[in-house]
Coordinates of C-alpha atoms in Angstrom, one line a residue:
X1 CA 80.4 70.3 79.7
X2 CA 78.8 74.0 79.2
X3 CA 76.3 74.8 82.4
X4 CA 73.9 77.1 82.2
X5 CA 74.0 80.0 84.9
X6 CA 70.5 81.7 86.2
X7 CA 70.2 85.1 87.2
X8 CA 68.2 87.9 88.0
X9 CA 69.1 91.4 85.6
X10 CA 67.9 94.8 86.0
X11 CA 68.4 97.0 82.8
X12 CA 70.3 100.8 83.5
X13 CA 68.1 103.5 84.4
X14 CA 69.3 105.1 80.4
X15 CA 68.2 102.2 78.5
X16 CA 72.3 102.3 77.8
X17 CA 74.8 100.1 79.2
X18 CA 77.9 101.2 80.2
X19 CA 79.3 99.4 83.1
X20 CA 77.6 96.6 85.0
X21 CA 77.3 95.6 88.5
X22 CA 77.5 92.0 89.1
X23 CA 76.0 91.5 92.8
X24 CA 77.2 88.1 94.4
X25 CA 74.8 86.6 97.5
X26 CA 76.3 84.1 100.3
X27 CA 75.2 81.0 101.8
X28 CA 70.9 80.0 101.6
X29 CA 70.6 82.9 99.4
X30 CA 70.0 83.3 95.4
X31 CA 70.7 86.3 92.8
X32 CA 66.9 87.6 93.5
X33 CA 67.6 88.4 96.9
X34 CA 69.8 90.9 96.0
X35 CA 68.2 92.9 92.9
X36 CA 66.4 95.2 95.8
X37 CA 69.6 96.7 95.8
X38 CA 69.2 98.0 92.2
X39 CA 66.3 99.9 93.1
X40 CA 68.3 102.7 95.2
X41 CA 71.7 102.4 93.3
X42 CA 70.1 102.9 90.0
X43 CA 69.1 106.5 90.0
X44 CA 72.6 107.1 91.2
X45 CA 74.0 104.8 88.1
X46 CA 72.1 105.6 85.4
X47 CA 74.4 103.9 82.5
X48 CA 74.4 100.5 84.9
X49 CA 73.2 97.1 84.3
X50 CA 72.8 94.8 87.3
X51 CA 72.9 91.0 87.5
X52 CA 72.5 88.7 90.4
X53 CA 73.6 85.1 89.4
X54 CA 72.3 82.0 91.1
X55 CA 74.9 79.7 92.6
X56 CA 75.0 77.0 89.8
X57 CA 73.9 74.2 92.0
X58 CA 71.4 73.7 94.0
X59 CA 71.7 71.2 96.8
X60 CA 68.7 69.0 97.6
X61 CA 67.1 68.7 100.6
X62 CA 67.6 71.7 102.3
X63 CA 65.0 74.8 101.9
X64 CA 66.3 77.4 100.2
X65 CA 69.9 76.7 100.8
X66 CA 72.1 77.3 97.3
X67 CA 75.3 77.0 98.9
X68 CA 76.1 73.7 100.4
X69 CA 76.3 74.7 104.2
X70 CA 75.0 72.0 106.4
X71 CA 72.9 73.6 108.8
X72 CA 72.5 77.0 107.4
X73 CA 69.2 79.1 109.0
X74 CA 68.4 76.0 110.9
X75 CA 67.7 76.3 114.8
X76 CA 70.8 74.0 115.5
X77 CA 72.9 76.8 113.4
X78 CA 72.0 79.5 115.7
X79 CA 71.8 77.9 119.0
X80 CA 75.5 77.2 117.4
X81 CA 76.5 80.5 116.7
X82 CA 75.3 82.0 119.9
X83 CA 77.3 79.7 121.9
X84 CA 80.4 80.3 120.2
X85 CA 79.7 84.0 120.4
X86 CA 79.3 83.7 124.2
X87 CA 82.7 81.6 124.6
X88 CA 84.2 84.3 122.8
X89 CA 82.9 86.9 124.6
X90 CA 83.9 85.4 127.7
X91 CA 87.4 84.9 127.0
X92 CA 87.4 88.7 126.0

């Protein structure tokens, strides 16, 4: 089975490709989110291409989650994370 991959490219400051910069998001993310970081990095790289793939799935029924994690930006996520970070701060 061949799957087609999305993504997000920026062509190199030159017009000439010489190396490339793949940049590679994390969870509730996708490849657009990063190409902002082309914009400063480019003048700097001027033979560099940059792409930004999408994850290639996206799963259904969460907003704007690409990755698969179960409670990812929610309020219940957080409220998580604090909690653990307090329990570990305490023990500390």
């Amino acid at each position: 089975m061949t799957r087609t991959l999305k993504y997000t490219s920026r062509a190199p400051v030159s017009g000439t490709t010489k190396s490339i910069v793949v940049l590679l998001h994390g969870y509730g993310a996708n490849g657009a989110d990063l190409m902002g970081l082309a914009d400063p990095l480019g003048p700097n790289l001027k033979d560099t291409a940059f792409f930004a793939p999408d994850a290639p799935k996206l799963f259904r029924g969460r907003r704007l989650d690409f990755s698969g994690s179960r409670f990812h930006g929610s309020t219940v996520a957080v409220k998580h994370r604090l909690r653990l970070a307090s329990n570990w701060r305490a023990r500390t």
